PDB file of C-alpha atoms and ligand atoms in Angstrom:
ATOM      1  CA  MET A   1      25.957 128.320 177.060  1.00 69.00           C
ATOM      2  CA  ALA A   2      27.451 129.514 173.828  1.00 75.00           C
ATOM      3  CA  SER A   3      29.159 127.375 171.264  1.00 91.00           C
ATOM      4  CA  ILE A   4      32.299 129.128 170.091  1.00 95.00           C
ATOM      5  CA  HIS A   5      33.862 126.395 167.965  1.00 98.00           C
ATOM      6  CA  ILE A   6      30.857 124.613 166.428  1.00 98.00           C
ATOM      7  CA  ALA A   7      28.577 126.714 164.226  1.00 96.00           C
ATOM      8  CA  ALA A   8      25.382 124.704 164.680  1.00 96.00           C
ATOM      9  CA  LYS A   9      21.951 125.430 166.082  1.00 96.00           C
ATOM     10  CA  VAL A  10      20.753 123.289 168.977  1.00 97.00           C
ATOM     11  CA  GLY A  11      18.921 120.368 167.374  1.00 97.00           C
ATOM     12  CA  GLU A  12      21.204 120.212 164.327  1.00 98.00           C
ATOM     13  CA  ILE A  13      23.569 117.742 166.019  1.00 98.00           C
ATOM     14  CA  SER A  14      22.414 114.235 166.939  1.00 98.00           C
ATOM     15  CA  GLU A  15      22.783 112.759 170.433  1.00 98.00           C
ATOM     16  CA  ARG A  16      24.830 110.081 168.616  1.00 99.00           C
ATOM     17  CA  VAL A  17      28.189 111.366 167.437  1.00 99.00           C
ATOM     18  CA  LEU A  18      31.220 109.847 165.731  1.00 98.00           C
ATOM     19  CA  LEU A  19      34.456 111.688 166.449  1.00 98.00           C
ATOM     20  CA  PRO A  20      37.308 111.444 163.932  1.00 98.00           C
ATOM     21  CA  GLY A  21      40.278 113.730 164.536  1.00 97.00           C
ATOM     22  CA  ASP A  22      40.697 114.581 160.874  1.00 95.00           C
ATOM     23  CA  PRO A  23      38.103 116.858 159.173  1.00 97.00           C
ATOM     24  CA  VAL A  24      38.738 115.124 155.829  1.00 94.00           C
ATOM     25  CA  ARG A  25      37.849 111.798 157.398  1.00 94.00           C
ATOM     26  CA  ALA A  26      34.688 113.351 158.862  1.00 97.00           C
ATOM     27  CA  LYS A  27      33.674 114.342 155.334  1.00 97.00           C
ATOM     28  CA  ILE A  28      34.518 110.900 153.923  1.00 94.00           C
ATOM     29  CA  ILE A  29      32.464 109.176 156.651  1.00 96.00           C
ATOM     30  CA  ALA A  30      29.484 111.476 156.062  1.00 98.00           C
ATOM     31  CA  GLN A  31      29.650 111.090 152.272  1.00 97.00           C
ATOM     32  CA  ASN A  32      30.209 107.323 152.202  1.00 96.00           C
ATOM     33  CA  PHE A  33      28.109 106.068 155.114  1.00 98.00           C
ATOM     34  CA  LEU A  34      25.292 108.553 155.860  1.00 98.00           C
ATOM     35  CA  GLU A  35      22.171 109.624 153.977  1.00 98.00           C
ATOM     36  CA  ASP A  36      20.492 113.068 153.931  1.00 98.00           C
ATOM     37  CA  VAL A  37      23.795 114.674 154.964  1.00 98.00           C
ATOM     38  CA  HIS A  38      23.907 118.267 156.134  1.00 98.00           C
ATOM     39  CA  GLN A  39      27.115 120.102 157.074  1.00 98.00           C
ATOM     40  CA  TYR A  40      26.528 122.248 160.159  1.00 98.00           C
ATOM     41  CA  THR A  41      29.982 123.673 160.811  1.00 98.00           C
ATOM     42  CA  ALA A  42      33.258 124.578 159.135  1.00 98.00           C
ATOM     43  CA  ILE A  43      34.794 126.836 161.772  1.00 97.00           C
ATOM     44  CA  ARG A  44      38.605 126.465 161.486  1.00 98.00           C
ATOM     45  CA  ASN A  45      37.890 123.867 158.757  1.00 98.00           C
ATOM     46  CA  ILE A  46      36.981 121.449 161.566  1.00 98.00           C
ATOM     47  CA  PHE A  47      33.919 120.006 159.844  1.00 98.00           C
ATOM     48  CA  GLY A  48      30.747 118.593 161.362  1.00 98.00           C
ATOM     49  CA  PHE A  49      27.927 116.769 159.568  1.00 98.00           C
ATOM     50  CA  THR A  50      24.587 115.262 160.493  1.00 98.00           C
ATOM     51  CA  GLY A  51      22.955 112.549 158.416  1.00 98.00           C
ATOM     52  CA  LYS A  52      21.155 109.277 158.848  1.00 98.00           C
ATOM     53  CA  TYR A  53      22.504 105.759 159.256  1.00 98.00           C
ATOM     54  CA  LYS A  54      19.831 103.070 158.787  1.00 98.00           C
ATOM     55  CA  GLY A  55      17.274 105.819 159.386  1.00 98.00           C
ATOM     56  CA  VAL A  56      18.813 107.001 162.694  1.00 98.00           C
ATOM     57  CA  PRO A  57      20.243 110.542 162.941  1.00 98.00           C
ATOM     58  CA  VAL A  58      24.004 110.410 163.488  1.00 98.00           C
ATOM     59  CA  SER A  59      26.522 113.263 163.528  1.00 98.00           C
ATOM     60  CA  VAL A  60      30.194 113.167 162.617  1.00 98.00           C
ATOM     61  CA  GLN A  61      32.248 115.879 164.273  1.00 98.00           C
ATOM     62  CA  ALA A  62      35.979 116.298 163.664  1.00 98.00           C
ATOM     63  CA  THR A  63      37.944 117.072 166.819  1.00 98.00           C
ATOM     64  CA  GLY A  64      41.452 117.984 165.722  1.00 98.00           C
ATOM     65  CA  MET A  65      44.418 116.294 167.389  1.00 98.00           C
ATOM     66  CA  GLY A  66      45.273 115.955 171.049  1.00 98.00           C
ATOM     67  CA  ILE A  67      43.566 116.334 174.412  1.00 98.00           C
ATOM     68  CA  PRO A  68      43.118 120.141 174.413  1.00 98.00           C
ATOM     69  CA  SER A  69      41.509 120.161 170.966  1.00 98.00           C
ATOM     70  CA  ILE A  70      39.113 117.249 171.510  1.00 98.00           C
ATOM     71  CA  SER A  71      38.226 118.655 174.959  1.00 98.00           C
ATOM     72  CA  ILE A  72      36.854 121.814 173.356  1.00 98.00           C
ATOM     73  CA  TYR A  73      34.623 119.879 170.929  1.00 98.00           C
ATOM     74  CA  LEU A  74      33.510 117.411 173.619  1.00 98.00           C
ATOM     75  CA  HIS A  75      32.489 120.232 175.927  1.00 98.00           C
ATOM     76  CA  GLU A  76      30.372 121.947 173.288  1.00 98.00           C
ATOM     77  CA  LEU A  77      28.888 118.688 171.951  1.00 98.00           C
ATOM     78  CA  ILE A  78      27.882 117.491 175.410  1.00 98.00           C
ATOM     79  CA  HIS A  79      26.946 120.700 177.198  1.00 98.00           C
ATOM     80  CA  VAL A  80      25.540 122.814 174.366  1.00 98.00           C
ATOM     81  CA  PHE A  81      24.214 120.240 171.889  1.00 98.00           C
ATOM     82  CA  GLY A  82      23.225 117.381 174.228  1.00 98.00           C
ATOM     83  CA  ALA A  83      25.425 114.579 172.843  1.00 98.00           C
ATOM     84  CA  LYS A  84      24.851 111.340 174.753  1.00 98.00           C
ATOM     85  CA  LYS A  85      26.740 108.636 172.826  1.00 98.00           C
ATOM     86  CA  LEU A  86      30.185 109.601 171.631  1.00 99.00           C
ATOM     87  CA  ILE A  87      32.426 107.251 169.706  1.00 99.00           C
ATOM     88  CA  ARG A  88      35.891 108.314 168.691  1.00 98.00           C
ATOM     89  CA  VAL A  89      36.991 106.819 165.393  1.00 98.00           C
ATOM     90  CA  GLY A  90      40.691 107.499 165.170  1.00 97.00           C
ATOM     91  CA  THR A  91      44.083 106.168 164.356  1.00 96.00           C
ATOM     92  CA  CYS A  92      46.720 104.852 166.709  1.00 97.00           C
ATOM     93  CA  GLY A  93      50.250 103.548 166.776  1.00 97.00           C
ATOM     94  CA  GLY A  94      50.482  99.820 167.561  1.00 96.00           C
ATOM     95  CA  MET A  95      53.036  99.089 170.259  1.00 94.00           C
ATOM     96  CA  ASN A  96      53.040  95.322 170.518  1.00 91.00           C
ATOM     97  CA  GLU A  97      54.286  92.441 168.402  1.00 93.00           C
ATOM     98  CA  ASN A  98      50.730  91.113 167.980  1.00 94.00           C
ATOM     99  CA  ILE A  99      49.335  94.447 166.704  1.00 96.00           C
ATOM    100  CA  HIS A 100      49.598  95.115 162.950  1.00 94.00           C
ATOM    101  CA  LEU A 101      48.861  97.962 160.531  1.00 94.00           C
ATOM    102  CA  ARG A 102      45.103  98.329 159.839  1.00 92.00           C
ATOM    103  CA  ASP A 103      44.052  96.203 162.863  1.00 94.00           C
ATOM    104  CA  VAL A 104      40.997  97.596 164.651  1.00 95.00           C
ATOM    105  CA  LEU A 105      41.442  98.195 168.388  1.00 97.00           C
ATOM    106  CA  ILE A 106      38.963  99.235 171.056  1.00 98.00           C
ATOM    107  CA  ALA A 107      40.154 101.093 174.143  1.00 98.00           C
ATOM    108  CA  GLN A 108      38.700  99.365 177.191  1.00 98.00           C
ATOM    109  CA  GLY A 109      40.831 101.703 179.261  1.00 98.00           C
ATOM    110  CA  SER A 110      42.980 104.728 178.609  1.00 98.00           C
ATOM    111  CA  SER A 111      46.193 105.349 180.523  1.00 98.00           C
ATOM    112  CA  THR A 112      47.730 108.758 180.077  1.00 97.00           C
ATOM    113  CA  ASP A 113      50.837 110.845 180.614  1.00 94.00           C
ATOM    114  CA  SER A 114      48.668 113.967 180.427  1.00 96.00           C
ATOM    115  CA  SER A 115      47.956 115.988 183.565  1.00 97.00           C
ATOM    116  CA  ILE A 116      44.193 116.201 182.945  1.00 97.00           C
ATOM    117  CA  VAL A 117      43.289 113.635 185.603  1.00 96.00           C
ATOM    118  CA  LYS A 118      45.462 115.511 188.095  1.00 96.00           C
ATOM    119  CA  GLN A 119      43.821 118.770 187.103  1.00 96.00           C
ATOM    120  CA  VAL A 120      40.433 117.305 188.006  1.00 96.00           C
ATOM    121  CA  PHE A 121      41.325 115.235 191.095  1.00 95.00           C
ATOM    122  CA  GLY A 122      44.205 117.312 192.412  1.00 94.00           C
ATOM    123  CA  GLY A 123      46.561 114.320 192.524  1.00 88.00           C
ATOM    124  CA  ALA A 124      44.488 112.565 195.215  1.00 92.00           C
ATOM    125  CA  VAL A 125      43.156 109.833 192.898  1.00 94.00           C
ATOM    126  CA  ASN A 126      44.539 108.099 189.799  1.00 94.00           C
ATOM    127  CA  PHE A 127      41.051 107.974 188.302  1.00 97.00           C
ATOM    128  CA  SER A 128      40.583 105.017 185.925  1.00 98.00           C
ATOM    129  CA  LEU A 129      39.607 106.184 182.468  1.00 98.00           C
ATOM    130  CA  LEU A 130      37.220 103.556 181.138  1.00 98.00           C
ATOM    131  CA  ALA A 131      35.053 102.916 178.117  1.00 98.00           C
ATOM    132  CA  ASP A 132      31.307 102.807 178.678  1.00 98.00           C
ATOM    133  CA  PHE A 133      30.665  99.115 179.259  1.00 98.00           C
ATOM    134  CA  GLU A 134      27.404  99.014 177.277  1.00 98.00           C
ATOM    135  CA  LEU A 135      28.992 100.663 174.228  1.00 98.00           C
ATOM    136  CA  LEU A 136      32.039  98.419 174.544  1.00 98.00           C
ATOM    137  CA  SER A 137      29.885  95.277 174.649  1.00 98.00           C
ATOM    138  CA  GLN A 138      27.780  96.488 171.736  1.00 98.00           C
ATOM    139  CA  ALA A 139      30.898  97.266 169.673  1.00 98.00           C
ATOM    140  CA  VAL A 140      32.358  93.811 170.307  1.00 98.00           C
ATOM    141  CA  GLU A 141      29.003  92.274 169.347  1.00 98.00           C
ATOM    142  CA  ALA A 142      28.764  94.463 166.217  1.00 98.00           C
ATOM    143  CA  ALA A 143      32.265  93.433 165.166  1.00 96.00           C
ATOM    144  CA  LYS A 144      31.347  89.770 165.643  1.00 98.00           C
ATOM    145  CA  ASN A 145      28.177  90.202 163.534  1.00 98.00           C
ATOM    146  CA  LEU A 146      30.182  91.950 160.806  1.00 95.00           C
ATOM    147  CA  ASN A 147      32.811  89.209 160.966  1.00 94.00           C
ATOM    148  CA  LEU A 148      35.511  91.792 161.667  1.00 94.00           C
ATOM    149  CA  PRO A 149      38.275  90.976 164.146  1.00 94.00           C
ATOM    150  CA  VAL A 150      38.907  93.514 166.922  1.00 96.00           C
ATOM    151  CA  LYS A 151      41.360  93.640 169.807  1.00 97.00           C
ATOM    152  CA  VAL A 152      40.249  95.160 173.119  1.00 98.00           C
ATOM    153  CA  GLY A 153      42.532  96.519 175.818  1.00 98.00           C
ATOM    154  CA  ASN A 154      44.414  99.380 177.387  1.00 98.00           C
ATOM    155  CA  VAL A 155      45.959 102.201 175.359  1.00 98.00           C
ATOM    156  CA  ILE A 156      48.325 105.024 176.242  1.00 97.00           C
ATOM    157  CA  CYS A 157      46.994 108.498 175.508  1.00 98.00           C
ATOM    158  CA  THR A 158      49.994 110.759 175.166  1.00 97.00           C
ATOM    159  CA  ASP A 159      50.529 114.496 174.838  1.00 97.00           C
ATOM    160  CA  LEU A 160      53.630 114.135 172.652  1.00 95.00           C
ATOM    161  CA  PHE A 161      53.366 112.606 169.167  1.00 94.00           C
ATOM    162  CA  TYR A 162      57.103 113.161 168.677  1.00 92.00           C
ATOM    163  CA  ASN A 163      58.929 111.824 171.710  1.00 87.00           C
ATOM    164  CA  ASP A 164      61.935 109.752 172.736  1.00 82.00           C
ATOM    165  CA  TYR A 165      59.909 107.093 174.549  1.00 83.00           C
ATOM    166  CA  ASP A 166      61.357 104.245 172.464  1.00 78.00           C
ATOM    167  CA  ASP A 167      64.916 105.597 172.498  1.00 76.00           C
ATOM    168  CA  ALA A 168      67.597 104.576 174.954  1.00 63.00           C
ATOM    169  CA  ASN A 169      67.448 108.054 176.476  1.00 60.00           C
ATOM    170  CA  GLY A 170      63.706 107.717 176.971  1.00 60.00           C
ATOM    171  CA  THR A 171      64.313 105.515 180.005  1.00 63.00           C
ATOM    172  CA  PHE A 172      61.650 105.138 182.599  1.00 63.00           C
ATOM    173  CA  GLY A 173      62.046 104.706 186.326  1.00 55.00           C
ATOM    174  CA  ASP A 174      64.663 101.972 186.716  1.00 59.00           C
ATOM    175  CA  GLY A 175      66.799 103.341 183.871  1.00 62.00           C
ATOM    176  CA  LYS A 176      66.765  99.980 182.041  1.00 67.00           C
ATOM    177  CA  ASN A 177      63.479  99.970 180.173  1.00 75.00           C
ATOM    178  CA  THR A 178      62.418 102.562 177.681  1.00 85.00           C
ATOM    179  CA  PHE A 179      59.109 104.210 178.504  1.00 87.00           C
ATOM    180  CA  ASN A 180      57.454 102.200 175.711  1.00 89.00           C
ATOM    181  CA  ASP A 181      59.046  98.915 176.930  1.00 89.00           C
ATOM    182  CA  LYS A 182      57.464  99.520 180.297  1.00 89.00           C
ATOM    183  CA  LEU A 183      54.082 100.194 178.702  1.00 92.00           C
ATOM    184  CA  ARG A 184      54.429  97.050 176.541  1.00 92.00           C
ATOM    185  CA  ALA A 185      55.304  94.992 179.599  1.00 91.00           C
ATOM    186  CA  TYR A 186      52.011  96.076 181.158  1.00 95.00           C
ATOM    187  CA  GLY A 187      50.003  95.139 178.067  1.00 96.00           C
ATOM    188  CA  ILE A 188      49.416  98.544 176.503  1.00 97.00           C
ATOM    189  CA  LEU A 189      48.271  97.848 172.936  1.00 98.00           C
ATOM    190  CA  ALA A 190      48.736 101.198 171.262  1.00 98.00           C
ATOM    191  CA  VAL A 191      49.408 104.905 171.542  1.00 97.00           C
ATOM    192  CA  GLU A 192      47.063 107.717 170.567  1.00 98.00           C
ATOM    193  CA  MET A 193      46.245 111.215 171.782  1.00 98.00           C
ATOM    194  CA  GLU A 194      42.566 111.802 172.615  1.00 98.00           C
ATOM    195  CA  SER A 195      40.892 108.880 174.441  1.00 98.00           C
ATOM    196  CA  ALA A 196      41.765 110.039 177.976  1.00 98.00           C
ATOM    197  CA  ALA A 197      39.905 113.303 177.434  1.00 98.00           C
ATOM    198  CA  LEU A 198      36.942 111.459 175.934  1.00 99.00           C
ATOM    199  CA  TYR A 199      36.628 109.054 178.868  1.00 98.00           C
ATOM    200  CA  LEU A 200      37.231 111.744 181.499  1.00 98.00           C
ATOM    201  CA  HIS A 201      34.724 114.273 180.153  1.00 98.00           C
ATOM    202  CA  ALA A 202      32.149 111.535 179.498  1.00 98.00           C
ATOM    203  CA  ALA A 203      32.456 110.301 183.096  1.00 98.00           C
ATOM    204  CA  ALA A 204      32.021 113.827 184.438  1.00 98.00           C
ATOM    205  CA  ALA A 205      28.939 114.431 182.269  1.00 98.00           C
ATOM    206  CA  LYS A 206      27.478 110.911 182.728  1.00 98.00           C
ATOM    207  CA  VAL A 207      27.312 110.259 178.995  1.00 99.00           C
ATOM    208  CA  GLN A 208      28.473 107.168 177.100  1.00 99.00           C
ATOM    209  CA  ALA A 209      31.833 107.109 175.341  1.00 99.00           C
ATOM    210  CA  LEU A 210      33.993 104.660 173.443  1.00 99.00           C
ATOM    211  CA  ALA A 211      37.235 104.956 171.483  1.00 99.00           C
ATOM    212  CA  ILE A 212      37.872 102.746 168.460  1.00 98.00           C
ATOM    213  CA  PHE A 213      41.047 102.932 166.393  1.00 97.00           C
ATOM    214  CA  THR A 214      42.601 101.692 163.224  1.00 96.00           C
ATOM    215  CA  VAL A 215      46.321 101.067 163.529  1.00 96.00           C
ATOM    216  CA  SER A 216      47.979 103.583 161.178  1.00 95.00           C
ATOM    217  CA  ASP A 217      51.475 103.301 162.609  1.00 94.00           C
ATOM    218  CA  ASP A 218      53.382 100.302 163.883  1.00 95.00           C
ATOM    219  CA  LEU A 219      55.910 101.405 166.479  1.00 93.00           C
ATOM    220  CA  TRP A 220      57.093  97.806 166.956  1.00 91.00           C
ATOM    221  CA  ARG A 221      58.057  97.196 163.326  1.00 92.00           C
ATOM    222  CA  ASN A 222      58.569 100.859 162.416  1.00 91.00           C
ATOM    223  CA  GLU A 223      55.964 100.899 159.618  1.00 94.00           C
ATOM    224  CA  ARG A 224      53.383 103.585 158.800  1.00 93.00           C
ATOM    225  CA  CYS A 225      50.318 103.832 156.565  1.00 90.00           C
ATOM    226  CA  THR A 226      50.611 106.361 153.745  1.00 87.00           C
ATOM    227  CA  ILE A 227      48.849 109.720 154.053  1.00 79.00           C
ATOM    228  CA  SER A 228      46.085 108.632 151.655  1.00 76.00           C
ATOM    229  CA  GLU A 229      45.622 105.331 153.556  1.00 74.00           C
ATOM    230  CA  ARG A 230      45.294 107.383 156.762  1.00 70.00           C
ATOM    231  CA  GLU A 231      42.462 109.391 155.217  1.00 63.00           C
ATOM    232  CA  SER A 232      40.509 106.644 153.534  1.00 58.00           C
ATOM    233  CA  SER A 233      41.183 103.052 154.548  1.00 61.00           C
ATOM    234  CA  PHE A 234      39.303 102.877 157.807  1.00 88.00           C
ATOM    235  CA  ASN A 235      35.958 101.446 156.721  1.00 92.00           C
ATOM    236  CA  ASP A 236      35.887  98.451 159.085  1.00 93.00           C
ATOM    237  CA  MET A 237      36.191 100.697 162.128  1.00 96.00           C
ATOM    238  CA  ILE A 238      33.480 103.041 160.828  1.00 97.00           C
ATOM    239  CA  LYS A 239      31.044 100.174 160.239  1.00 96.00           C
ATOM    240  CA  ILE A 240      31.568  98.917 163.802  1.00 97.00           C
ATOM    241  CA  ALA A 241      31.183 102.434 165.229  1.00 98.00           C
ATOM    242  CA  LEU A 242      27.997 103.166 163.278  1.00 98.00           C
ATOM    243  CA  GLU A 243      26.364  99.852 164.217  1.00 98.00           C
ATOM    244  CA  THR A 244      27.256 100.623 167.854  1.00 98.00           C
ATOM    245  CA  VAL A 245      26.159 104.254 167.962  1.00 98.00           C
ATOM    246  CA  ILE A 246      22.641 103.454 166.680  1.00 98.00           C
ATOM    247  CA  CYS A 247      22.041 100.738 169.331  1.00 97.00           C
TER     248      CYS A 247
HETATM  249  N1  HPA B   1      51.543 108.241 168.191  1.00 71.25           N
HETATM  250  C1  HPA B   1      50.548 108.917 168.791  1.00 71.25           C
HETATM  251  N2  HPA B   1      49.330 109.009 168.279  1.00 71.25           N
HETATM  252  C2  HPA B   1      49.091 108.374 167.140  1.00 71.25           C
HETATM  253  C3  HPA B   1      50.079 107.639 166.470  1.00 71.25           C
HETATM  254  C4  HPA B   1      51.373 107.577 167.038  1.00 71.25           C
HETATM  255  O1  HPA B   1      52.287 106.947 166.479  1.00 71.25           O
HETATM  256  N3  HPA B   1      49.540 107.157 165.321  1.00 71.25           N
HETATM  257  C5  HPA B   1      48.246 107.567 165.309  1.00 71.25           C
HETATM  258  N4  HPA B   1      47.975 108.301 166.399  1.00 71.25           N
END
């Protein structure tokens, strides 16, 4: 099978891959956390690097934003390059009062308004999109060892970054709650745009996947990290992801 979007040779990408959306963050992770770094792709400026973390080969592949974009990179990583442990390291928008800017969250499950589950199961099953339990346990353990607090729970993976889900006209079902109120009432911690694809494709391919996020936007208090904070202030999450991916 050919790789159209990743310009690497088979063997250049590790089985262990971190997946930031942003190519700049991929570069920052590779430069700041890995040794013996080698860049294997720059197609569309979506960068990919392989290096070593504590002596173990680890790759960092940017995915772009949203389910269609990450799905392309996941397919090639898994089916062409043999990726087996995939950890998304992304940002999310906190949706609850107890979630704050720069908190680290782990998606135990991913709910979605995307049609990808329907495309696979034809509407017959609302397939549960779950983190790999071993990776999830290892990440929680790694966070504990690093003395870094994490919150674990369900997230909403949405197709629309800009939406009216928190506006009065974004009502859901009974016409009283906004879409986001309904999600909050059911314990959704945060919103992001890629985890559903990660968990679905990983399940289909029987590989391990986990999504970890830093809260860059607070939809509850209407606060956002600055653009430079988005690019650079996510070290806690990266440490947890790297300690997990080398297990
Ligand atoms: N919405 C969706 N995805 C996101 C957000 C958001 O506010 N912040 C980071 N990823």
